[in-house]
PDB file of C-alpha atoms in Angstrom:
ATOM      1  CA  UNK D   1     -30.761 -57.784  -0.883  1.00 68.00           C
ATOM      2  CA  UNK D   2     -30.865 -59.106  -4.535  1.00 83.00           C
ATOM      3  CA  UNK D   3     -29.794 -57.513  -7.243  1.00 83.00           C
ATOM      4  CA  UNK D   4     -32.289 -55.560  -9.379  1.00 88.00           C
ATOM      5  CA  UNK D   5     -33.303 -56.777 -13.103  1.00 91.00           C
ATOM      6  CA  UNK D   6     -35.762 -59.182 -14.427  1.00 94.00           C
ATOM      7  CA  UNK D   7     -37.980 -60.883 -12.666  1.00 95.00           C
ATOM      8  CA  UNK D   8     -40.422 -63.701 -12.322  1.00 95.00           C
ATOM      9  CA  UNK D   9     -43.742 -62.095 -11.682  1.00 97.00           C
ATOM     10  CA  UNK D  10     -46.397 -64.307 -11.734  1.00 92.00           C
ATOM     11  CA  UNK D  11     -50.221 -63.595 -10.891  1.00 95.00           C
ATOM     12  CA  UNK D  12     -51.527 -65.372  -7.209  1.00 96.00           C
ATOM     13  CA  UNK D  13     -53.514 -68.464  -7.492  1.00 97.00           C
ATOM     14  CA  UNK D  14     -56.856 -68.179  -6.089  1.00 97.00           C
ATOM     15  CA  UNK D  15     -55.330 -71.740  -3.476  1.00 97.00           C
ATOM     16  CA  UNK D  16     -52.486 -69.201  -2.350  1.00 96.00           C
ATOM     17  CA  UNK D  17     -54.812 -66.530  -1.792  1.00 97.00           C
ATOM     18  CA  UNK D  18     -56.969 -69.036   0.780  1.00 97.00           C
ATOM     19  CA  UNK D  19     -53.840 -69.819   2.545  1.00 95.00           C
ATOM     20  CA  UNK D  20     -53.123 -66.328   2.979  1.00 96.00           C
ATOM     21  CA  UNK D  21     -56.346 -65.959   4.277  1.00 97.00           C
ATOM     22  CA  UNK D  22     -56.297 -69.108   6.497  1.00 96.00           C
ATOM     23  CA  UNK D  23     -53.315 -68.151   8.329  1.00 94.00           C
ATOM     24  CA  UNK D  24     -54.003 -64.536   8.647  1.00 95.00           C
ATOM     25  CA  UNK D  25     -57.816 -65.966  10.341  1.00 96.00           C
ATOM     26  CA  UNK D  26     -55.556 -68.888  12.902  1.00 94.00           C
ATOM     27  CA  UNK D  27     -53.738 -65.621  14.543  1.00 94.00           C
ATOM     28  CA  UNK D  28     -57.176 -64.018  14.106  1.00 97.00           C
ATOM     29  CA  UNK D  29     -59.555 -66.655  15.430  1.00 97.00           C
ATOM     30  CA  UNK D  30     -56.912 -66.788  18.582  1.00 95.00           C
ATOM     31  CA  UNK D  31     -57.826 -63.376  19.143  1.00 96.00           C
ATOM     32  CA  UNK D  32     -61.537 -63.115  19.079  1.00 97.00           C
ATOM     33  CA  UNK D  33     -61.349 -60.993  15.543  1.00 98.00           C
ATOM     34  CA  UNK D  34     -63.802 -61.712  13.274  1.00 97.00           C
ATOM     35  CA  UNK D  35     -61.790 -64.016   9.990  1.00 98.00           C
ATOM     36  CA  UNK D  36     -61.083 -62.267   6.905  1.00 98.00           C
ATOM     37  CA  UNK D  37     -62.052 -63.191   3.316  1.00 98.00           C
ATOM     38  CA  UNK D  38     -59.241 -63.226   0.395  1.00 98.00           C
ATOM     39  CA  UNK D  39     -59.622 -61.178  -2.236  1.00 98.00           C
ATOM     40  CA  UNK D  40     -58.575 -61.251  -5.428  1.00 98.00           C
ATOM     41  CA  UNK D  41     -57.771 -57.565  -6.819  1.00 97.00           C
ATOM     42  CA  UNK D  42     -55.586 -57.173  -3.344  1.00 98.00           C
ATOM     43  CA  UNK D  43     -54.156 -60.182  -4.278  1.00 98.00           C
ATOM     44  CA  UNK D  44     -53.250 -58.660  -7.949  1.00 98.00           C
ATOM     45  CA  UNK D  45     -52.299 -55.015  -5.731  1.00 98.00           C
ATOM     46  CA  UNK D  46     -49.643 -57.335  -3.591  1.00 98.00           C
ATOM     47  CA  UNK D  47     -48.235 -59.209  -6.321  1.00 98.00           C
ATOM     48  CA  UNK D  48     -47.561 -56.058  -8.453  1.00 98.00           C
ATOM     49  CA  UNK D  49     -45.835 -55.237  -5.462  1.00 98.00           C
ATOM     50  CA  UNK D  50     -43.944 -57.943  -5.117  1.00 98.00           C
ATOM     51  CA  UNK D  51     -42.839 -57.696  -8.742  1.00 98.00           C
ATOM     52  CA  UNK D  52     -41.693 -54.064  -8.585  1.00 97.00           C
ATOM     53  CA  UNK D  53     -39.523 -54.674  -5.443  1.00 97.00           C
ATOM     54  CA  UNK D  54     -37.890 -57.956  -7.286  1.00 97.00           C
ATOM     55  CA  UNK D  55     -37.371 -55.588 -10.217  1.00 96.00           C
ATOM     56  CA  UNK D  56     -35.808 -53.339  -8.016  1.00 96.00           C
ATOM     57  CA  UNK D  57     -34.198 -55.849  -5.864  1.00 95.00           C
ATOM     58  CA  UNK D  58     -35.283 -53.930  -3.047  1.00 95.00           C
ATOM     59  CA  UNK D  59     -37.641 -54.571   0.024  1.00 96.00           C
ATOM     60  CA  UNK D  60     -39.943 -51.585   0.474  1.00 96.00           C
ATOM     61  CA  UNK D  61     -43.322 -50.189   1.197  1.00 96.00           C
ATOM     62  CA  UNK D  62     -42.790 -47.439  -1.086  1.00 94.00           C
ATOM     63  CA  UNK D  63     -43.203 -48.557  -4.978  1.00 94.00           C
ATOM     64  CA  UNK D  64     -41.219 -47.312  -8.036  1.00 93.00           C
ATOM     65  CA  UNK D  65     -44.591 -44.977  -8.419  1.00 91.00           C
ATOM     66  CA  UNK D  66     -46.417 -44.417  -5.515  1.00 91.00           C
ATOM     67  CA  UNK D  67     -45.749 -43.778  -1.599  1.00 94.00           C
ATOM     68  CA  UNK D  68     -47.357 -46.724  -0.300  1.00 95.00           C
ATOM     69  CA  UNK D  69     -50.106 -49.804  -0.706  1.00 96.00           C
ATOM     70  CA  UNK D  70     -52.967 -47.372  -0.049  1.00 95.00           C
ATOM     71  CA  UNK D  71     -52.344 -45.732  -3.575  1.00 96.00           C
ATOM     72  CA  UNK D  72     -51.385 -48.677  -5.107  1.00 97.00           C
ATOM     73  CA  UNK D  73     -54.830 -50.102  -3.922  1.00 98.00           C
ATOM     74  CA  UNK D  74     -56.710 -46.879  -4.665  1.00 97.00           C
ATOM     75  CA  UNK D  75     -55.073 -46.831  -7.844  1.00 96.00           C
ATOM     76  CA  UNK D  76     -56.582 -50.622  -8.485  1.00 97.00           C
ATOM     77  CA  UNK D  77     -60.322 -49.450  -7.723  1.00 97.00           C
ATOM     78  CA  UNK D  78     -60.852 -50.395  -4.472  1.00 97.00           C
ATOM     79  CA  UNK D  79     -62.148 -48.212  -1.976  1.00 96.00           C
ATOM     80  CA  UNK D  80     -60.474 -48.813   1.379  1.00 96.00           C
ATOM     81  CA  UNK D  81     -61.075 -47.218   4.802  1.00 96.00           C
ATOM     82  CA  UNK D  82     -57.883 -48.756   5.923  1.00 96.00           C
ATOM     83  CA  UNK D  83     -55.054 -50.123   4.532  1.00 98.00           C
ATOM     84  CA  UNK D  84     -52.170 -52.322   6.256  1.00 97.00           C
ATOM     85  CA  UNK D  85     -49.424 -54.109   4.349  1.00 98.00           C
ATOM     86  CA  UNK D  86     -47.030 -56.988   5.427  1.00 98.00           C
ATOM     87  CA  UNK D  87     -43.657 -57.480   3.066  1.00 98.00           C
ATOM     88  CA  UNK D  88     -40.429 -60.094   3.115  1.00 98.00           C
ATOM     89  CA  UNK D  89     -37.515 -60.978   0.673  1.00 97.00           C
ATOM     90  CA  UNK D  90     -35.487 -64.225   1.172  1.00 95.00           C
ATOM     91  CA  UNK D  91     -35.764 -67.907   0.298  1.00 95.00           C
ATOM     92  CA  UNK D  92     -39.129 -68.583   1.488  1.00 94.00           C
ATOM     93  CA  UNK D  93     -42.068 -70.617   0.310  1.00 94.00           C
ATOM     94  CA  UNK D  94     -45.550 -69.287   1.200  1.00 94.00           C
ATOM     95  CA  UNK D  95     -46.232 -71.555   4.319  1.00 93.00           C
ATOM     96  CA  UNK D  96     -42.841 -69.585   5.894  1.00 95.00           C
ATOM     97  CA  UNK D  97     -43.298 -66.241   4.800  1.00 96.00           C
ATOM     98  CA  UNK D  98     -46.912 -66.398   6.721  1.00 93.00           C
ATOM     99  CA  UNK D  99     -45.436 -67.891   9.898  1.00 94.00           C
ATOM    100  CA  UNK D 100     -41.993 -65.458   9.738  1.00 95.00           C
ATOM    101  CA  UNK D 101     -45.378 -62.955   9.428  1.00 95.00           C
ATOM    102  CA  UNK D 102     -47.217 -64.621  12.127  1.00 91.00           C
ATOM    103  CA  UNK D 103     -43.913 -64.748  14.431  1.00 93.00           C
ATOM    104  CA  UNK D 104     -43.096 -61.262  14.281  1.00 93.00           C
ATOM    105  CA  UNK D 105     -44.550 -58.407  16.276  1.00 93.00           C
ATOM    106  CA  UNK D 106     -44.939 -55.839  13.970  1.00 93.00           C
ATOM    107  CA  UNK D 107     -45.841 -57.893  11.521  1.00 95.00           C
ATOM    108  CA  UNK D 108     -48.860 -59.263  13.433  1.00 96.00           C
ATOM    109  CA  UNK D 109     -50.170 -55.839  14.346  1.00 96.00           C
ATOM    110  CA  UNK D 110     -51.067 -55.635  10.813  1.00 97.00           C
ATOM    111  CA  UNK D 111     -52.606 -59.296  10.629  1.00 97.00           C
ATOM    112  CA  UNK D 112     -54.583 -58.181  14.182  1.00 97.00           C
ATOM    113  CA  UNK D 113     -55.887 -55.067  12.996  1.00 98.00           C
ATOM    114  CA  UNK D 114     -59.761 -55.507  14.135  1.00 98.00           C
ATOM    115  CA  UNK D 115     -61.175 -53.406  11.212  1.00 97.00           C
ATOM    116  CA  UNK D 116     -59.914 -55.168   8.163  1.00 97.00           C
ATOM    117  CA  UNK D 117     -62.002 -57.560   6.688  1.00 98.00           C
ATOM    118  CA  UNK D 118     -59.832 -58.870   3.441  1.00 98.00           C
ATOM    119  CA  UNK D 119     -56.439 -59.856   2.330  1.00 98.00           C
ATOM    120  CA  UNK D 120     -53.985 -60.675  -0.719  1.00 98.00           C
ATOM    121  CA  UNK D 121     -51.274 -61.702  -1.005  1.00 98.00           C
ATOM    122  CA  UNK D 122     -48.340 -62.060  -3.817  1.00 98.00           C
ATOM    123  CA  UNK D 123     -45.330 -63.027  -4.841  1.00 98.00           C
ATOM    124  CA  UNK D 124     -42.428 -62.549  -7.109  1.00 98.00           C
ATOM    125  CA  UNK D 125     -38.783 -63.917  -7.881  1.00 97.00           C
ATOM    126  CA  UNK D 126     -35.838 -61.332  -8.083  1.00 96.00           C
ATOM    127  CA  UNK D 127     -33.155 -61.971 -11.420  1.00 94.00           C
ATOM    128  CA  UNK D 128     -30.999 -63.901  -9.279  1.00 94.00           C
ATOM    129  CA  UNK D 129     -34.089 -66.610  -9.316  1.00 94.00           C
ATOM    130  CA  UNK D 130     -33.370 -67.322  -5.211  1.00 94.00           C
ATOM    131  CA  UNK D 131     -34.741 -63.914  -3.313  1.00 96.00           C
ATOM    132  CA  UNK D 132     -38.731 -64.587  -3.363  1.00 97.00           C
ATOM    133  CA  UNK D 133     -40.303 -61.072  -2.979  1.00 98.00           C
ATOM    134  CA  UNK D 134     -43.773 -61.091  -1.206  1.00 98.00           C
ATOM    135  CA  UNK D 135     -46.546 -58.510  -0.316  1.00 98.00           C
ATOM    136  CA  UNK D 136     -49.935 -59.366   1.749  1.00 98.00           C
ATOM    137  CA  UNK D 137     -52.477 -56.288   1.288  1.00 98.00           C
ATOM    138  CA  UNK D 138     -54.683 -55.973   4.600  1.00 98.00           C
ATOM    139  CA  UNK D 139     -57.444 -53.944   4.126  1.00 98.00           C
ATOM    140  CA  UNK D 140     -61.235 -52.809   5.016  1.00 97.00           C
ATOM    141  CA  UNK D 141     -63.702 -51.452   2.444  1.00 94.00           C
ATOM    142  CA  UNK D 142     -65.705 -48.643   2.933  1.00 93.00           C
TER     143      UNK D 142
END
């Protein structure tokens, strides 16, 4: 993947976060699942993902301190019933991580989830400033 070291972590726009949520409700809407809403502490949950696997330089659900997104979004205050999350590393700008996302099977299992109601998304850029880490946080609260 990329080699680990500084990265380029930056918080998700509140525009990026829409997107997110746009494309996650086209795959949705196709479906007959009610749309989801973006929100913005997932949002801050997947880009502090995003920013510890650029660190690392290493694509992963599990973070340098916890086993998976459902801690990481316990951990941020919210209270989930469920908890999906959606990761890529490569050269890709948001409008083709979400269709790579949208494209793939397993990935869209987690975008078609009926339950979850909200979604964020992040982004970060590994040390060798080409490998975009990203992280999209599905989830329902209780």
């Amino acid at each position: 993947m990329a080699a680990p070291g500084p990265a380029n972590c930056v918080a998700t726009s509140a525009q990026d976060n829409a997107a997110a949520a746009q494309a996650t409700n086209q795959q949705r809407r196709a479906q007959g699942l009610r749309p989801v809403k973006p929100n913005a502490r997932l949002a801050g949950v997947a880009a502090a993902h995003a920013c510890d696997m650029a660190r690392r330089g290493l694509m992963a659900h599990r973070g340098t301190a916890t086993k998976g997104p459902g801690q990481r979004v316990k951990a941020a205050g919210y209270r989930s019933a469920l908890t999906a999350e959606n990761i890529a590393a490569g050269p890709f700008g948001l409008g083709q991580v979400l269709a790579i996302w949208n494209a793939s099977q397993g990935h869209l299992h987690n975008i078609l989830i009926p339950q979850i109601s909200e979604v964020g998304i992040g982004r970060a850029v590994s040390a060798d400033g080409r490998t975009v880490f990203w992280a999209a946080v599905y989830a329902a609260p209780r």
